Amino acid sequence: EIVLTQSPGTLSLSPGERATLSCRASQSVTSNYLAWYQQKPGQAPRLLIYGASSRATGIPDRFSGSGSGTDFTLTISRLEPEDFAVYYCQQYGSSPTFGQGTKLEIK
Amino acid sequence: EVQLLESGGGLVQPGGSLRLSCAASGFTFINYDMNWVRQAPGKGPEWVSAISRSGDYTYYADSVKGRFTISRDNSKNTLYLQMNSLRAEDTALYYCAKEPGYIIGYDAFDIWGHGTMVTVSS
């Protein structure tokens, strides 16, 4: 099983700032099959990024994904108030696993 | 509108059984592989099981293998999860999730239902 470790656990930023979230895999992710999700309280996760860098339908271009192999990054270029949430990475190159999440909170 | 609606959750004693259902609408159900994903309170999501579009192929997390069975009825646009020998650690919100169909094999999840809560407790 591939273990995904996300950092930091909590990120405190202000609207308008840039957010950088990290996801590190315990072994190389096949074909960079890495996705990112956003989850707000009481809601299901929402797909943001798939294939490490492709934005899902309807996702604003302030969200971008990068990385390969074992190190992946989600960047939010300029934070909007609605972006404060928990973010999860997921690999699907083998039996799917999720990271433990990064909480993005308002500073 | 693409929609997934789960049902069948509830309170069950350890060792008991439950059958979850997920009604799909707004898309051609038979064209997509489907999954169950669960999330324990305060924890991250955990993939549980997947089924191919025809229903011929099924996959399970080690934590549920031998106890849970995934199935689908394409004539009813419905996905199922039969859960037997339930344990306290199975307590979670169970989501039905659709794959976008970009690739063969495991995939991301582009559409999620709102979930149905399963609580295993005596």
Short mmCIF file of C-alpha atoms in Angstrom, two decimals:
data_model
loop_
_atom_site.label_atom_id
_atom_site.label_comp_id
_atom_site.label_asym_id
_atom_site.label_seq_id
_atom_site.Cartn_x
_atom_site.Cartn_y
_atom_site.Cartn_z
CA GLU A 1 0.00 0.00 0.00
CA ILE A 2 1.24 3.46 -0.91
CA VAL A 3 1.19 5.81 2.09
CA LEU A 4 0.62 9.49 1.33
CA THR A 5 1.91 12.07 3.80
CA GLN A 6 0.58 15.60 3.52
CA SER A 7 2.23 18.72 4.93
CA PRO A 8 1.70 20.94 6.68
CA GLY A 9 -1.13 19.60 8.83
CA THR A 10 -2.57 23.10 9.12
CA LEU A 11 -1.79 26.15 7.00
CA SER A 12 -2.86 29.61 8.21
CA LEU A 13 -3.03 32.25 5.47
CA SER A 14 -4.98 35.35 4.52
CA PRO A 15 -7.20 35.89 1.47
CA GLY A 16 -5.11 36.97 -1.49
CA GLU A 17 -2.05 35.01 -0.38
CA ARG A 18 -0.54 32.03 -2.16
CA ALA A 19 -0.98 28.54 -0.68
CA THR A 20 1.38 25.63 -1.29
CA LEU A 21 0.34 22.17 -0.08
CA SER A 22 2.59 19.12 -0.25
CA CYS A 23 1.87 15.41 -0.71
CA ARG A 24 4.68 12.86 -0.48
CA ALA A 25 4.24 9.21 -1.43
CA SER A 26 6.03 6.26 0.20
CA GLN A 27 6.82 4.93 -3.28
CA SER A 28 6.56 6.23 -6.80
CA VAL A 29 3.00 6.81 -8.01
CA THR A 30 2.36 4.96 -11.27
CA SER A 31 1.91 7.31 -14.23
CA ASN A 32 1.58 10.22 -11.77
CA TYR A 33 -2.00 9.14 -11.04
CA LEU A 34 -2.41 11.65 -8.23
CA ALA A 35 -5.55 13.63 -7.47
CA TRP A 36 -6.38 16.51 -5.14
CA TYR A 37 -9.74 17.10 -3.43
CA GLN A 38 -11.26 19.94 -1.44
CA GLN A 39 -13.67 19.17 1.40
CA LYS A 40 -15.77 21.68 3.33
CA PRO A 41 -17.63 20.81 6.57
CA GLY A 42 -20.69 18.67 5.99
CA GLN A 43 -19.87 18.17 2.30
CA ALA A 44 -18.39 15.40 0.20
CA PRO A 45 -14.91 15.82 -1.24
CA ARG A 46 -14.74 17.72 -4.53
CA LEU A 47 -12.26 16.74 -7.25
CA LEU A 48 -9.87 19.59 -8.10
CA ILE A 49 -6.90 18.00 -9.89
CA TYR A 50 -6.31 14.61 -11.52
CA GLY A 51 -3.26 13.15 -13.22
CA ALA A 52 -1.14 15.38 -10.95
CA SER A 53 -1.72 18.54 -13.01
CA SER A 54 -5.02 18.46 -14.92
CA ARG A 55 -7.84 20.60 -13.55
CA ALA A 56 -11.24 18.94 -13.22
CA THR A 57 -14.26 20.42 -14.93
CA GLY A 58 -15.28 23.81 -13.54
CA ILE A 59 -12.24 24.27 -11.30
CA PRO A 60 -10.84 27.85 -11.33
CA ASP A 61 -7.38 28.33 -12.79
CA ARG A 62 -6.04 29.64 -9.49
CA PHE A 63 -5.76 25.94 -8.55
CA SER A 64 -2.79 24.14 -10.06
CA GLY A 65 -1.06 20.82 -9.45
CA SER A 66 2.49 19.76 -10.11
CA GLY A 67 5.00 17.07 -9.29
CA SER A 68 5.91 13.54 -10.26
CA GLY A 69 7.16 10.29 -8.79
CA THR A 70 6.83 10.69 -5.04
CA ASP A 71 6.50 14.47 -4.55
CA PHE A 72 3.41 16.43 -5.51
CA THR A 73 2.19 19.97 -4.85
CA LEU A 74 -1.16 21.76 -4.95
CA THR A 75 -0.85 25.52 -5.37
CA ILE A 76 -3.64 28.05 -4.93
CA SER A 77 -2.32 31.24 -6.48
CA ARG A 78 -4.52 33.82 -4.75
CA LEU A 79 -6.75 32.59 -1.93
CA GLU A 80 -10.43 33.41 -2.09
CA PRO A 81 -12.62 33.21 1.07
CA GLU A 82 -14.30 30.04 -0.26
CA ASP A 83 -10.94 28.23 -0.56
CA PHE A 84 -10.54 27.73 3.19
CA ALA A 85 -11.22 24.03 3.66
CA VAL A 86 -9.46 20.67 4.09
CA TYR A 87 -7.47 19.33 1.13
CA TYR A 88 -6.67 15.68 0.47
CA CYS A 89 -4.39 14.03 -2.02
CA GLN A 90 -5.17 10.57 -3.41
CA GLN A 91 -3.15 8.18 -5.53
CA TYR A 92 -4.85 5.77 -7.91
CA GLY A 93 -1.88 4.16 -9.63
CA SER A 94 -2.49 1.15 -7.43
CA SER A 95 -5.14 0.31 -4.83
CA PRO A 96 -6.30 3.84 -4.01
CA THR A 97 -5.11 5.61 -0.88
CA PHE A 98 -5.62 9.09 0.54
CA GLY A 99 -3.43 11.42 2.54
CA GLN A 100 -4.44 12.54 6.02
CA GLY A 101 -5.31 16.05 4.84
CA THR A 102 -4.14 19.65 5.17
CA LYS A 103 -6.47 22.14 6.81
CA LEU A 104 -6.27 25.56 5.19
CA GLU A 105 -7.54 28.11 7.70
CA ILE A 106 -7.96 31.87 7.70
CA LYS A 107 -5.18 33.73 9.50
CA GLU B 1 -27.92 17.11 -13.15
CA VAL B 2 -25.49 14.31 -12.28
CA GLN B 3 -26.49 12.90 -8.91
CA LEU B 4 -25.69 10.01 -6.57
CA LEU B 5 -28.02 9.30 -3.66
CA GLU B 6 -26.97 6.81 -0.99
CA SER B 7 -29.31 5.06 1.44
CA GLY B 8 -29.38 2.12 3.84
CA GLY B 9 -27.11 3.32 6.61
CA GLY B 10 -27.96 3.06 10.29
CA LEU B 11 -27.02 1.66 13.68
CA VAL B 12 -26.02 -2.00 13.77
CA GLN B 13 -24.47 -4.25 16.40
CA PRO B 14 -20.98 -5.73 15.95
CA GLY B 15 -21.21 -8.83 13.79
CA GLY B 16 -24.34 -7.56 12.07
CA SER B 17 -25.08 -6.78 8.43
CA LEU B 18 -26.26 -3.84 6.35
CA ARG B 19 -26.89 -3.26 2.65
CA LEU B 20 -26.17 0.16 1.23
CA SER B 21 -27.66 1.42 -2.03
CA CYS B 22 -26.67 4.27 -4.33
CA ALA B 23 -29.14 5.54 -6.93
CA ALA B 24 -27.50 7.25 -9.88
CA SER B 25 -29.10 9.80 -12.20
CA GLY B 26 -28.10 12.37 -14.81
CA PHE B 27 -25.52 10.20 -16.58
CA THR B 28 -25.28 6.87 -18.42
CA PHE B 29 -24.59 4.63 -15.42
CA ILE B 30 -23.48 1.58 -17.41
CA ASN B 31 -20.59 3.57 -18.95
CA TYR B 32 -18.72 4.14 -15.68
CA ASP B 33 -16.86 2.14 -13.06
CA MET B 34 -18.17 2.91 -9.58
CA ASN B 35 -16.75 2.91 -6.06
CA TRP B 36 -17.54 3.06 -2.37
CA VAL B 37 -15.39 5.35 -0.23
CA ARG B 38 -15.82 5.80 3.51
CA GLN B 39 -14.78 8.47 5.95
CA ALA B 40 -14.67 7.93 9.70
CA PRO B 41 -15.51 10.97 11.85
CA GLY B 42 -12.61 13.44 11.83
CA LYS B 43 -10.52 11.28 9.50
CA GLY B 44 -9.54 11.32 5.84
CA PRO B 45 -11.38 9.30 3.20
CA GLU B 46 -10.64 5.58 2.78
CA TRP B 47 -11.32 3.70 -0.45
CA VAL B 48 -13.45 0.60 0.17
CA SER B 49 -14.37 -1.09 -3.10
CA ALA B 50 -14.70 -0.67 -6.87
CA ILE B 51 -16.74 -2.39 -9.59
CA SER B 52 -16.32 -2.33 -13.35
CA ARG B 53 -19.05 -0.92 -15.57
CA SER B 54 -20.30 -4.42 -16.51
CA GLY B 55 -20.04 -5.68 -12.94
CA ASP B 56 -17.68 -8.47 -14.00
CA TYR B 57 -14.71 -7.17 -12.01
CA THR B 58 -14.67 -6.16 -8.36
CA TYR B 59 -11.90 -4.87 -6.09
CA TYR B 60 -11.67 -4.46 -2.33
CA ALA B 61 -9.51 -2.83 0.30
CA ASP B 62 -7.78 -5.40 2.51
CA SER B 63 -9.71 -4.04 5.50
CA VAL B 64 -13.05 -5.24 4.08
CA LYS B 65 -12.07 -8.16 1.84
CA GLY B 66 -14.15 -11.24 2.61
CA ARG B 67 -16.77 -9.24 4.55
CA PHE B 68 -18.10 -6.71 2.02
CA THR B 69 -19.53 -7.34 -1.46
CA ILE B 70 -20.01 -4.67 -4.11
CA SER B 71 -22.55 -5.14 -6.90
CA ARG B 72 -24.60 -3.13 -9.37
CA ASP B 73 -27.87 -3.34 -11.27
CA ASN B 74 -27.42 -1.40 -14.49
CA SER B 75 -31.14 -1.78 -15.34
CA LYS B 76 -31.94 0.16 -12.17
CA ASN B 77 -28.93 2.54 -12.26
CA THR B 78 -28.09 1.41 -8.74
CA LEU B 79 -24.90 0.47 -6.91
CA TYR B 80 -24.89 -1.71 -3.79
CA LEU B 81 -22.60 -2.59 -0.91
CA GLN B 82 -23.45 -5.64 1.20
CA MET B 83 -21.63 -5.39 4.51
CA ASN B 84 -21.37 -8.45 6.76
CA SER B 85 -19.50 -9.18 10.01
CA LEU B 86 -19.44 -5.48 10.80
CA ARG B 87 -16.91 -4.15 13.29
CA ALA B 88 -16.67 -0.95 15.31
CA GLU B 89 -13.90 0.25 13.00
CA ASP B 90 -16.34 0.14 10.06
CA THR B 91 -18.17 3.10 11.59
CA ALA B 92 -18.05 5.86 8.97
CA LEU B 93 -19.91 7.94 6.42
CA TYR B 94 -20.11 5.81 3.28
CA TYR B 95 -19.96 7.61 -0.05
CA CYS B 96 -20.80 6.32 -3.47
CA ALA B 97 -18.32 7.77 -6.01
CA LYS B 98 -18.19 7.77 -9.80
CA GLU B 99 -15.00 7.53 -11.83
CA PRO B 100 -14.56 10.00 -14.69
CA GLY B 101 -13.56 7.21 -17.08
CA TYR B 102 -10.32 8.83 -18.22
CA ILE B 103 -8.26 5.66 -17.82
CA ILE B 104 -8.56 1.89 -17.54
CA GLY B 105 -8.13 0.62 -13.99
CA TYR B 106 -8.26 2.64 -10.81
CA ASP B 107 -9.18 6.29 -11.32
CA ALA B 108 -9.99 9.50 -9.48
CA PHE B 109 -13.54 10.19 -8.27
CA ASP B 110 -15.29 13.06 -10.03
CA ILE B 111 -18.80 12.76 -8.58
CA TRP B 112 -19.64 11.90 -4.97
CA GLY B 113 -22.95 11.40 -3.21
CA HIS B 114 -23.74 13.01 0.12
CA GLY B 115 -23.09 9.79 2.00
CA THR B 116 -24.96 7.48 4.36
CA MET B 117 -23.82 7.00 7.95
CA VAL B 118 -23.05 3.54 9.31
CA THR B 119 -22.55 3.18 13.05
CA VAL B 120 -21.42 -0.16 14.48
CA SER B 121 -21.99 -0.25 18.22
CA SER B 122 -23.57 -2.38 20.91
#
